[in-house]
Coordinates of C-alpha atoms in Angstrom, one line a residue:
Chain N
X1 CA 2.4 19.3 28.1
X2 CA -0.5 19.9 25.7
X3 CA 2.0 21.2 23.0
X4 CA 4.4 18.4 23.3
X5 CA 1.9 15.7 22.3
X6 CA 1.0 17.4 19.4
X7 CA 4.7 17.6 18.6
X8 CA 4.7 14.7 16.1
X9 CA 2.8 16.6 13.9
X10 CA 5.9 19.6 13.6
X11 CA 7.5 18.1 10.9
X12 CA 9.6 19.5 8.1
X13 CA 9.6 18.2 4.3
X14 CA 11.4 18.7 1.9
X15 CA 10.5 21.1 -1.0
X16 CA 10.5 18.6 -3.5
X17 CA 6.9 16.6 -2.1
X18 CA 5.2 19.8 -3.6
X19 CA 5.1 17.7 -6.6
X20 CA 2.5 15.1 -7.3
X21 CA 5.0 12.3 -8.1
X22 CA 6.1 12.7 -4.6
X23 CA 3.4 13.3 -2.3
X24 CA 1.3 10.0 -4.3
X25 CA 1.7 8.0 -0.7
X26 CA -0.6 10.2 0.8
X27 CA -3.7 9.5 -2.1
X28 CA -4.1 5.6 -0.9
X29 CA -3.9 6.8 2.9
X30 CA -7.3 9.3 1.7
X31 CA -8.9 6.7 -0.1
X32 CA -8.6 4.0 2.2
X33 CA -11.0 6.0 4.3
X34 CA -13.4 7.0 1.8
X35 CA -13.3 3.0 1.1
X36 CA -14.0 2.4 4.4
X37 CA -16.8 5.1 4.7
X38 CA -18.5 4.1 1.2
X39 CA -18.3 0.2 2.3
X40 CA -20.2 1.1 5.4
X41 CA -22.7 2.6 3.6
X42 CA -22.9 -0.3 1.4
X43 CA -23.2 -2.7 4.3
X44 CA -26.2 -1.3 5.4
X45 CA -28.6 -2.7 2.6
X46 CA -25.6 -5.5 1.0
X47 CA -26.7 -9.5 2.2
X48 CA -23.9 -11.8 2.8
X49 CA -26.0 -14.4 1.3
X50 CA -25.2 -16.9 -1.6
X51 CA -29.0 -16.2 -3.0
X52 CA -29.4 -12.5 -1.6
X53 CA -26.3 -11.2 -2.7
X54 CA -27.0 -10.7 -6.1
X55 CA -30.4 -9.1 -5.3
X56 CA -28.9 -7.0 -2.7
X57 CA -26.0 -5.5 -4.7
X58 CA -29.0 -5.0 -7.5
X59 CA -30.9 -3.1 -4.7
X60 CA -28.3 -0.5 -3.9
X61 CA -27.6 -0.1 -7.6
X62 CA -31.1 0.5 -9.1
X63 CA -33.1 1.1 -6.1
X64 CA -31.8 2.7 -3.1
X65 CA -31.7 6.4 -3.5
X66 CA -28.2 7.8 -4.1
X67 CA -27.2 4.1 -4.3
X68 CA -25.5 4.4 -7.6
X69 CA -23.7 7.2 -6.2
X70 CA -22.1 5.2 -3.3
X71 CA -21.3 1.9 -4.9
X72 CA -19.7 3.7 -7.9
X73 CA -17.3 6.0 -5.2
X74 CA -16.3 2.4 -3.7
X75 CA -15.8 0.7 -6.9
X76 CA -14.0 3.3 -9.0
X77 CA -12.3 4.6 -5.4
X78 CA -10.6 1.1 -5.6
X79 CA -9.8 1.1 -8.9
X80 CA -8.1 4.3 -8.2
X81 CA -7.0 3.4 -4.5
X82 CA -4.7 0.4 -6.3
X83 CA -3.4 2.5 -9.3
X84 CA -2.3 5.1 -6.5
X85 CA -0.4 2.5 -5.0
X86 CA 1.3 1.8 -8.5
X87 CA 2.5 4.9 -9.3
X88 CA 3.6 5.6 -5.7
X89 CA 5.4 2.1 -6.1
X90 CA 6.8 3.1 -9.7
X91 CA 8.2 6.5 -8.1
X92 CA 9.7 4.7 -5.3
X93 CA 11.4 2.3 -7.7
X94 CA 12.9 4.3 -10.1
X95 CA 14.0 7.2 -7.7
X96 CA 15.8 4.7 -5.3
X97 CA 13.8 5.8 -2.4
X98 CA 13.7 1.7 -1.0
X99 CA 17.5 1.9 -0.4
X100 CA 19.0 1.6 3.2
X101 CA 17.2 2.8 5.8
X102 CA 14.0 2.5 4.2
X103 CA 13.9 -1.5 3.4
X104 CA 11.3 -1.9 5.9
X105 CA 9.2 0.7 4.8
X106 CA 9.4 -0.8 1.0
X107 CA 8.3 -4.3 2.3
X108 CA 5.1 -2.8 4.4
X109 CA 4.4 -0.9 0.9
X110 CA 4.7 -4.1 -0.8
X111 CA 2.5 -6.0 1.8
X112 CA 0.2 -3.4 1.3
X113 CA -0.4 -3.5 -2.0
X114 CA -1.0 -7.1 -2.1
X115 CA -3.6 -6.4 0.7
X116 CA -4.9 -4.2 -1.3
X117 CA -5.6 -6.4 -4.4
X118 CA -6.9 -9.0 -1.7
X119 CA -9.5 -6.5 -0.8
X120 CA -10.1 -6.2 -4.6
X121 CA -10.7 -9.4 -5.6
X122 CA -13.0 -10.4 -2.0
X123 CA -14.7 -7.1 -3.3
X124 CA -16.0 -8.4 -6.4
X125 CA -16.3 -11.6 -5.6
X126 CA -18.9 -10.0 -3.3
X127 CA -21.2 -9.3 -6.3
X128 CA -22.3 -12.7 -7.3
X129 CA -22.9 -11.8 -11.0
X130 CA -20.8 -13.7 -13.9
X131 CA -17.6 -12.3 -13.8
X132 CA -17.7 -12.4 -9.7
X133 CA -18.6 -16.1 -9.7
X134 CA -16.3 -17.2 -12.5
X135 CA -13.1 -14.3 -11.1
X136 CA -13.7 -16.6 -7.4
X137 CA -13.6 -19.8 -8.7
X138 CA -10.6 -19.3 -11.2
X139 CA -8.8 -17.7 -7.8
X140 CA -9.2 -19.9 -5.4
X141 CA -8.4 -22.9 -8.3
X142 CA -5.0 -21.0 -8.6
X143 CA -4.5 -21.1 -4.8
X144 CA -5.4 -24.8 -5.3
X145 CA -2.7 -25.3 -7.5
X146 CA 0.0 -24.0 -5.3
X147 CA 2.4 -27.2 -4.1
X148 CA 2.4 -28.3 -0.6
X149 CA -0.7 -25.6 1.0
X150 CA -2.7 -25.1 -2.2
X151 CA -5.6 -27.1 -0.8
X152 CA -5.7 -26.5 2.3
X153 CA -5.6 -22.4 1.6
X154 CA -8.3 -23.2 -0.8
X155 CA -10.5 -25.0 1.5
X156 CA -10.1 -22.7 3.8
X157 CA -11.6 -19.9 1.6
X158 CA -13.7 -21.8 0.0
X159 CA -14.9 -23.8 3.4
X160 CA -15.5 -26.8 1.0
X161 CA -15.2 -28.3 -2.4
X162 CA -17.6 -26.2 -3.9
X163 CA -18.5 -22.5 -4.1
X164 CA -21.0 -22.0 -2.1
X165 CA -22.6 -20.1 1.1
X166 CA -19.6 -20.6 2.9
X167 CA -17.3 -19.0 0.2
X168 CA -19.6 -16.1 0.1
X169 CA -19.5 -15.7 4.3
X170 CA -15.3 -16.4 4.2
X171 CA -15.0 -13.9 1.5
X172 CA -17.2 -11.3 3.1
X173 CA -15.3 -11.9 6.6
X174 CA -11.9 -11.1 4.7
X175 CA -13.8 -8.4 2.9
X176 CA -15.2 -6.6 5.5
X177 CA -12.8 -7.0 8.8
X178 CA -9.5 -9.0 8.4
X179 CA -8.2 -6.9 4.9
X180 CA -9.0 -3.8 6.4
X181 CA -7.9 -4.3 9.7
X182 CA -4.5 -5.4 8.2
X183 CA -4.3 -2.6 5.9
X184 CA -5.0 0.1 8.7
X185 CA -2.2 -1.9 10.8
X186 CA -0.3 -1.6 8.1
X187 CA -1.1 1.6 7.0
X188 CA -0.3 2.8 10.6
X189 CA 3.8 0.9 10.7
X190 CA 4.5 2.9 7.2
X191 CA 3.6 6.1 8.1
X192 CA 5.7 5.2 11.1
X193 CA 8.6 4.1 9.5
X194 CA 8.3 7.3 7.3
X195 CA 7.8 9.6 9.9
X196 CA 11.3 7.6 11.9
X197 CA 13.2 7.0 8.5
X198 CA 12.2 10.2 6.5
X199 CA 11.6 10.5 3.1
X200 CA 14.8 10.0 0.0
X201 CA 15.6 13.4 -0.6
X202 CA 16.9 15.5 1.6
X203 CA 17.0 19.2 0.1
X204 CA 17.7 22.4 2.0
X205 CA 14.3 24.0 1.0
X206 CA 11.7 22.7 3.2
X207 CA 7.9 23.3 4.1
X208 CA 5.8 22.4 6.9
X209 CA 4.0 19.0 6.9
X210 CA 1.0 20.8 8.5
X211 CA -1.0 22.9 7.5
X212 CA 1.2 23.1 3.8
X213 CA 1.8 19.4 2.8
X214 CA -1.7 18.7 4.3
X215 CA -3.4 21.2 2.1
X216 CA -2.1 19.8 -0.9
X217 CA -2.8 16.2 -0.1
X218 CA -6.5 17.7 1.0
X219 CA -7.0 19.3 -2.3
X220 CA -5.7 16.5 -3.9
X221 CA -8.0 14.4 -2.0
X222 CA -11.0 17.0 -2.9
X223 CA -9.7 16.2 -6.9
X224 CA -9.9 12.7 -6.7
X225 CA -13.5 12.6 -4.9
X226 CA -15.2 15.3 -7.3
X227 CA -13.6 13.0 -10.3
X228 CA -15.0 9.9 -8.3
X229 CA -18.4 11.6 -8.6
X230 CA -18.2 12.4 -11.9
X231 CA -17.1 9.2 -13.6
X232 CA -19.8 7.7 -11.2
X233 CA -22.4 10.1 -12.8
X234 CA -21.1 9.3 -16.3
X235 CA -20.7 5.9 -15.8
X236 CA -22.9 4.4 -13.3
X237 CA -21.9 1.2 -11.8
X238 CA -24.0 -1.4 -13.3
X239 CA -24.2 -5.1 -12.4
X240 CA -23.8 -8.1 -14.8
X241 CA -25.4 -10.8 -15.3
X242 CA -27.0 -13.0 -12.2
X243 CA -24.1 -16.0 -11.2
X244 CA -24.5 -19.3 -13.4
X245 CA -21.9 -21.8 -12.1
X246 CA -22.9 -24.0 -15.8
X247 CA -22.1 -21.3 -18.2
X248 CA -18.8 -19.7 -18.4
X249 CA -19.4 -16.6 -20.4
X250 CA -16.9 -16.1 -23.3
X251 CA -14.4 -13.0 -23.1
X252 CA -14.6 -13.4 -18.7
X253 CA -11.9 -11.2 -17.6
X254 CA -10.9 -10.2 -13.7
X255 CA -10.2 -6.3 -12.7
X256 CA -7.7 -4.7 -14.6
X257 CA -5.4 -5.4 -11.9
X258 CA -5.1 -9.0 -12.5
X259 CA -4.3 -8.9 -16.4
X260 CA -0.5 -9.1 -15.9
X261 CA -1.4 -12.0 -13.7
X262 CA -4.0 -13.2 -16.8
X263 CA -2.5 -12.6 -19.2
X264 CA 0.7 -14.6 -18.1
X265 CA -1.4 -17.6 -16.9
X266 CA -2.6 -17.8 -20.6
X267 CA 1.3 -18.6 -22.0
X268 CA 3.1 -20.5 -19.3
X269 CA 1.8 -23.6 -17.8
X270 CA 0.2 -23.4 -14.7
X271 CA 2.5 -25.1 -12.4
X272 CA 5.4 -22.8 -13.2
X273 CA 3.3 -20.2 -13.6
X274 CA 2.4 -20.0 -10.0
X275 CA 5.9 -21.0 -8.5
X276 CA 7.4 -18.2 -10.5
X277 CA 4.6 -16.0 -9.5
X278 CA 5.6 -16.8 -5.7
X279 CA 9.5 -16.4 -6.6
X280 CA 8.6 -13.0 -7.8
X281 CA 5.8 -11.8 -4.7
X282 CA 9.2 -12.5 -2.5
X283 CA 12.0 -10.6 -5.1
X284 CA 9.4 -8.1 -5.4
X285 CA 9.0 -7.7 -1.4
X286 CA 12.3 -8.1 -0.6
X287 CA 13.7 -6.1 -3.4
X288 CA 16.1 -4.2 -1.5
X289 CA 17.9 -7.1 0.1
X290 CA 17.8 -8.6 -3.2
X291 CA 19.7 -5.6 -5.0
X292 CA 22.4 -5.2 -1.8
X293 CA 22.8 -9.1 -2.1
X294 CA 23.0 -9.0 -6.1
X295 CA 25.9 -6.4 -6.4
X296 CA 27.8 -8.4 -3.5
X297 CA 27.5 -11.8 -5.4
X298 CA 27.8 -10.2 -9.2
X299 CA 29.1 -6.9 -8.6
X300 CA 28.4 -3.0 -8.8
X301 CA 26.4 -3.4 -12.2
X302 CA 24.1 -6.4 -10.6
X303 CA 21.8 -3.4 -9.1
X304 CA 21.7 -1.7 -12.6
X305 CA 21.1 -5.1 -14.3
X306 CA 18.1 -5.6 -11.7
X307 CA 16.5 -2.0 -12.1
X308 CA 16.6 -2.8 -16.1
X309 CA 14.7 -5.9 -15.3
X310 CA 12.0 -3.9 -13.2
X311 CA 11.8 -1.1 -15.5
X312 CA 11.0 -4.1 -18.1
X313 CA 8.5 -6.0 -15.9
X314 CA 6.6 -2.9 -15.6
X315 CA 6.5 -2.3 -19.3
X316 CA 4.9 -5.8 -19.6
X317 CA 2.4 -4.8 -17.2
X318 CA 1.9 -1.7 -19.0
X319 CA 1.1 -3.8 -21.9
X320 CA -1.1 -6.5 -20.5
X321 CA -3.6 -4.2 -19.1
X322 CA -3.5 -2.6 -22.5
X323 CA -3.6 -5.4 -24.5
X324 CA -6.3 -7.4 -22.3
X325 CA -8.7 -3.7 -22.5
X326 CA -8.3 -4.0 -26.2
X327 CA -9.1 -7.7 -26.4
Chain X
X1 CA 22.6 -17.8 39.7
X2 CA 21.0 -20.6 41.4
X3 CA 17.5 -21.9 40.4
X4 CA 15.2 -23.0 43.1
X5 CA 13.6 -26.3 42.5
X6 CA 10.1 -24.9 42.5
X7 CA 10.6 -22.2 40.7
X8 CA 12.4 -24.3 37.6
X9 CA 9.1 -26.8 38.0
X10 CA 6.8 -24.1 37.9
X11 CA 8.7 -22.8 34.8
X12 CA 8.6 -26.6 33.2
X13 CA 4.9 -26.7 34.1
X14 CA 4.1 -23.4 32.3
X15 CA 6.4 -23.8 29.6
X16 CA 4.8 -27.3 28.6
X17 CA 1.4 -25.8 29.2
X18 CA 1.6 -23.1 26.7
X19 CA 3.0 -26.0 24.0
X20 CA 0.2 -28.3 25.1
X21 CA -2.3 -25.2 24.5
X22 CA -0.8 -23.6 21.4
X23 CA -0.8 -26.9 19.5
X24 CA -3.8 -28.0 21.3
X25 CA -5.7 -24.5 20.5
X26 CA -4.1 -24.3 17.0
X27 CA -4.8 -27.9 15.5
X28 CA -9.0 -27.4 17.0
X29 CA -8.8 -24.0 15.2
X30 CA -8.4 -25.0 12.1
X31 CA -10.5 -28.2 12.3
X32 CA -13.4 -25.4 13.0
X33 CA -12.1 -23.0 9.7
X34 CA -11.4 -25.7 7.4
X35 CA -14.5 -27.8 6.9
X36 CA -14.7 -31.2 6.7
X37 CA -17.8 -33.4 5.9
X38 CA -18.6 -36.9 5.1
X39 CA -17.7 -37.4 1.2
X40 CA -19.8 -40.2 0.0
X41 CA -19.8 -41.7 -4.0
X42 CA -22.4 -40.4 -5.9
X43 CA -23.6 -42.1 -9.7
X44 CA -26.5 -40.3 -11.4
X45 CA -29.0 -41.2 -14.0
X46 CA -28.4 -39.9 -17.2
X47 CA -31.1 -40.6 -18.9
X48 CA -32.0 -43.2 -21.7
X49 CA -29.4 -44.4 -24.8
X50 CA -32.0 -44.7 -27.3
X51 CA -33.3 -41.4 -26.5
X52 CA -29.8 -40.0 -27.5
X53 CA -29.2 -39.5 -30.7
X54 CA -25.7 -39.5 -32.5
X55 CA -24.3 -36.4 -31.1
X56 CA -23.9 -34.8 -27.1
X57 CA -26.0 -34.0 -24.6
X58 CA -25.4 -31.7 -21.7
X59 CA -26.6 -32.5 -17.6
X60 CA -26.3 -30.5 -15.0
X61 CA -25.5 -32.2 -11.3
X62 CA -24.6 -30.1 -8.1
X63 CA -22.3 -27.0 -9.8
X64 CA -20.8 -29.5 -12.4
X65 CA -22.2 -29.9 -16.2
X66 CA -21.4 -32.9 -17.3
X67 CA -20.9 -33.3 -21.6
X68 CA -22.6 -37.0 -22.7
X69 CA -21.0 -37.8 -26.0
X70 CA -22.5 -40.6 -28.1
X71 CA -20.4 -42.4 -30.6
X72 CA -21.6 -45.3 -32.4
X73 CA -23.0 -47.5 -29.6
X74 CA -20.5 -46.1 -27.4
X75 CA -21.2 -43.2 -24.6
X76 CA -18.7 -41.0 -23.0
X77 CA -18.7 -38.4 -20.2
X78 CA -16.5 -35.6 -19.9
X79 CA -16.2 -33.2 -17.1
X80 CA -16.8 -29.8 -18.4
X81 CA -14.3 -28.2 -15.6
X82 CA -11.1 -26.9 -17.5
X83 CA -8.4 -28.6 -15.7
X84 CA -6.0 -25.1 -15.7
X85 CA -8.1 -23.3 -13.6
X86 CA -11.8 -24.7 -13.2
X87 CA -13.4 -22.3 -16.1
X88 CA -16.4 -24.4 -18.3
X89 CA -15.5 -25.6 -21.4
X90 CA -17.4 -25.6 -24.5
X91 CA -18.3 -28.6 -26.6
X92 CA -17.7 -27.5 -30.5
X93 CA -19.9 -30.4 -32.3
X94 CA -18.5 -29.2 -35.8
X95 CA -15.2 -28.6 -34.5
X96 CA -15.3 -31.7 -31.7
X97 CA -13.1 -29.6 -29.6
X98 CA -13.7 -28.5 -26.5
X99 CA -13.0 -25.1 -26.3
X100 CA -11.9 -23.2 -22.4
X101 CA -13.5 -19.2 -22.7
X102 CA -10.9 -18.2 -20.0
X103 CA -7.4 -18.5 -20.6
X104 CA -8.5 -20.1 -24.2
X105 CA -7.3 -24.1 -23.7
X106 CA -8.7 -26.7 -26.6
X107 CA -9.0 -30.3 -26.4
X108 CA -10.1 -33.1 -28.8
X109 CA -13.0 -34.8 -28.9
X110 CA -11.3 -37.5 -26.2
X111 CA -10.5 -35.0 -23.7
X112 CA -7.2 -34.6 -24.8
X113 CA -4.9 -31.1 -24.4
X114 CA -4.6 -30.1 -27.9
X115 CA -3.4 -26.6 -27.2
X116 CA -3.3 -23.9 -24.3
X117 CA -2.2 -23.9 -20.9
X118 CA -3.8 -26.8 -19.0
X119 CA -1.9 -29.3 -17.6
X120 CA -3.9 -32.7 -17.9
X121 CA -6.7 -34.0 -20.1
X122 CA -10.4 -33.3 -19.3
X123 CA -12.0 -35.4 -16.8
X124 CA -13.5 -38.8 -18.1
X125 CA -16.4 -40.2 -15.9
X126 CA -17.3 -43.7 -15.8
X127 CA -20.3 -44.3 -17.8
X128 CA -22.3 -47.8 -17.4
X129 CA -25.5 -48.9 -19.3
X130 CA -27.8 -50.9 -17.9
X131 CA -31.0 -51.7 -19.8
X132 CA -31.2 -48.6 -22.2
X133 CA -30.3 -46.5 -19.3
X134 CA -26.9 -44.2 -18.8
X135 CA -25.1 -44.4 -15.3
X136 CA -23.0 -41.8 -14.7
X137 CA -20.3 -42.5 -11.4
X138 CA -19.6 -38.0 -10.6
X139 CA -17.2 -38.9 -8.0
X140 CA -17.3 -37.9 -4.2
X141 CA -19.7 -35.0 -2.9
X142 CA -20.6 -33.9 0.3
X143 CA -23.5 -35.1 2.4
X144 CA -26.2 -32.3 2.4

């Protein structure tokens, strides 16, 4: 009895999730712990308070012993936690691995990611310096802009006209429980759809998932957290700045994340900006419906067509985050 | 199969119940997320013409700052919230642009786009003087 519900865990994998490129899925699953772990720490001394924030997040920085240490793991484990997720995504992409039965698996991947950048941008808008005040009020004025729920979705983060204590509690609530709670839901279906759907490539050389894959995601794990440490000790997390809702200060940019999103705001205008931003959240999610559905309607090379125009869309956002870092 | 009739009135009963309750439970829910207050019309003092010279001045109300230009015997107020996405914008006195720091949109000295991505011109204000002194109607805040 006591062997059969540990069963789960007797899986075989193919040879092939030796390599990084293949085993990135498990890197976000690591970090979203640490995250986890780090923000609790943070919680003890942060204030969700529009005045205190600031002073708080200044606290744990400067003050607190070992502060520095946890703040930077949670705000360079993000950074990292995100570009995990886009590399897994890129692999996923380009080696077909979304294809039938593993459409549903895709779309929690995708919903997850998004999640993810959620939980970035409450994050820092958690900080109340410049570019936390000024990255929250041009989000929630691009949710305003939306047609038909624009406002409403923007009231409701905003819980009023202005930024103010409200924003700072709604954001922190989203922050703290709702994000995470959805990403460990999430988290939880994908590893389940994994575990029922298997992975894309199905070699005769395989390995056991534990203790062998395990190790390697451990020590990968182990990589990550000592490089975590170090970039924290090289460069510790500083904070800008104090809030000043009548200054916008030139050069304000979001998290790297958003510069394809920035960057594209900057040459469209606004209101087809964010309707084609919407059109592609839903390709994007429901790419592999999109792709069976495009070679039925245009035929066998619609698919390739479609991958050319991904493997394009990601060269733009290769060059907007570099462009924007350079800037 | 036939339905007895208490059992297909209890059903009704429970069925309406839970659409009563959902709709009921959902429009209350968010009444209590999405706030709403009392919005009332508020017009500020913005202190005296003749102590403005020929040029701008800058006030700050709530989380607004508002840009007084002066031209001839004439006095103007411009929002300084970008109209693409809420960002402050810059008044440029040797340009007379305002300039947007975020997403880098320019408008003339009338508020007008002159390049960049947003959609409309910059807020204008309604600006009375009464007896040497500026009026300034912000629009509608919320009760404190």
């Amino acid at each position: 009895m006591r062997k059969n519900s540990f069963q789960f865990l007797n899986e075989d994998l193919p040879e092939e999730l030796k390599n990084f490129f293949y085993a990135l899925g498990g890197t976000p699953f690591f970090l979203f712990f640490l995250q986890v772990l780090t923000g609790i720490f943070l919680l003890i001394y942060y204030v969700p308070y529009y005045d205190s924030a600031y002073e708080s997040v200044g606290r744990i920085t400067y003050t607190v012993s070992m502060g520095w240490w946890i703040r930077g793991l949670h705000k360079y484990g993000a950074t990292i936690f995100i570009f995990s997720i886009f590399l897994h995504l890129i692999r996923t992409f380009v080696t077909r691995a979304y294809s039938s039965p593993r459409e549903f698996t895709w779309i929690t991947g995708g919903i997850m990611l998004f999640l993810s950048l959620g939980a970035g941008f409450t994050g820092y808008s958690l900080i109340h310096d410049q570019l936390s005040y000024w990255a929250t009020r041009v989000g929630t004025e691009l949710v305003e802009s939306a047609p038909l729920i624009g406002r409403f979705l923007s009231m409701l983060i905003k819980g009023g006209e202005r930024i103010s204590q409200f924003t700072t509690l709604r954001l922190f609530t989203l922050h703290i429980y709702i994000l995470p709670l959805l990403l460990a839901i999430f988290i939880f279906t994908h590893i389940l759809l994994v575990r029922k759907y298997g992975v894309s490539i199905q070699s005769e050389k395989k390995y056991l998932l534990i203790p062998e894959h395990l190790y390697l995601e451990v020590n990968i794990f182990i990589f990550i957290f000592t490089a975590l440490t170090l970039i924290s000790l090289m460069f510790p997390p500083e904070i800008g700045e104090r809030a000043n809702p009548f200054r916008t200060p030139s050069h304000i940019k979001p998290e790297w994340y958003f510069y394809p999103v920035y960057f594209f705001l900057k040459l469209v205008p606004l209101k087809a900006g964010i309707i084609m931003l919407t059109a592609f959240i839903f390709l994007f999610l429901f790419y592999p419906y999109v792709e069976k559905l495009a070679e039925k309607v245009a035929g066998k090379y619609a698919p390739f067509a479609l991958r050319t125009a991904g493997f394009l869309l990601t060269l733009y956002f290769v060059f907007a985050i570099i462009k924007e870092s350079l800037d | 199969m036939k339905i007895k009739r208490r059992f297909f009135l209890s059903k009704i009963l429970l069925y309406f119940s839970i659409l009563f309750g959902s709709f009921f439970g959902i429009k209350n829910l968010i009444r209590y997320v999405v706030r709403s207050s009392k919005r009332e019309k508020v017009v500020i003092y913005g202190g005296r013409v003749s102590e403005l010279e020929e040029g701008f001045k800058e006030i700050k109300f709530k989380d607004e700052v508002l840009i007084l230009i002066k031209r001839k015997e004439k006095i103007e107020t411009f929002s300084s919230t970008c109209t693409h996405l809420g960002c402050r914008v810059e008044w440029n006195p040797s340009e007379k642009k305002f300039k947007c720091p975020c997403h880098g949109a320019i408008f003339d000295e009338n508020g007008k786009v002159l390049s960049g991505p947003a959609p409309s011109p910059l807020k204008k204000l309604t600006t009375e003087i009464k007896e040497d002194g500026i009026y300034i109607e912000v629009g509608f805040y919320e009760e404190e």
